């Protein structure tokens, strides 16, 4: 859906992306386009970052990344994804051992690429690597742990389009992960240069998924996004919020063990 020309007033303050940077699956090889303070429907990424078709209140945002998209130098896979910034616009970089850092995102995976139906919707990253992510493979939703992509099976019956809430709380050298309000894992992690990311990071490319086409893509719709940092931590940022009413009635409970 076209939303070019939206102003802060049009967004009603609910889509405050002033402290986020968007990486798009377009641009030059190894140098994808990036937009600081993005607005859904910006000309550079209108197809890959726009208000969602099914958003009743006009506030949910769709992130789409095709298998043939441009990638960052450190990844073989394309993304349409937000990266946390500091209030001054510099990249956020906090420590897991200082202060408390929280991201809560309400989102739905809405489309998976054919050939390799895998997609990441939310993650914690440090200066060099991803720490843990929420990752969908077919109908299996996993929490990862570093290089272990299937550390924790959250549910084996995820249905595309179902909103769920993912939450990370980082403090005291630990990462606490929650799904729909319930704790699912605690990981011991000591790292610096930390930041949050959310959107669609397609885990497929033209070498392992067909067709190699812009019509073969992963897509995530974000209904709500909030990041906070303990105010006593002077190195931390207070990121903007995306806050809208998700259809919580359809959010599934965490399955019993």
Steps between C-alpha positions, in 0.01 A plus 500: 500500500626844416571729792749745349475848641399394850595748767553454873151641544351241265666228704353646815817436696428126504767416244795677656797368304726797575750278678515222246686439175344289225712273279333416170555214251584747222810697402848396389652157555623484859367850566124496553299817530453632853252756631534675835162596650311303234137557409282222356474547127822700461578499129826306545327203659126528435472138390701369793382722787140625503183519703347154513195419287319339793564776754159614617641807677757572228792454735636151439810498279601228252867415443581293188832358378529298174750219448671698222538811714821691570678385817732655756870403481468269800199300379397292200134567568291813430307703754249777550581564861524768766821556695499682833660845524592737783305824546771690308466266202820304564486119513385367836769290671431383854641236733322192628669550838404865556142619550186333372394491135156390380331457163137396464361442153156386391525360150378237257689306236279537193698346212791258464727451199452183299792260478628597847208622714696669777472851645630696801272759660685633806855476627773616732836572341839590642789673326563200271233228527138430577449391862148355476205538263139394447514286186224329304567186294179387333261457793778468760578814700839490671709707736863477392820508705791636303580251224234255622196587284269255682594552863141518628188387316230747603219347295479253211165627376548867419249625241595784269327823593468415871621789718722412794704695753877452523695659782869520593628629835878530530665564836772362723664308218181311421243508221145418607266408214120501518224384266148636552598611850648170612868432561646253252877522561781672687835516325828593669651759267778750562540745213554863405378697200148367545193618312151382408361431152151426371338444160552239230839333459434234237716192563521408131663623181529408134757229574257295709148615411303510177370682316773765515249781480379807686166318528664237721535668837464495877268748669435607858230739620579695818207623708691626802865566579653643814859521622603634839825526692565543869550875554797436731693359204651810338619303195151384408244654271126543528369388162176615348181299513255354258183456697179383350221265588576150375217250472597343833205262496682290242831488687553131586604390850837340545464122460529280806824299527 
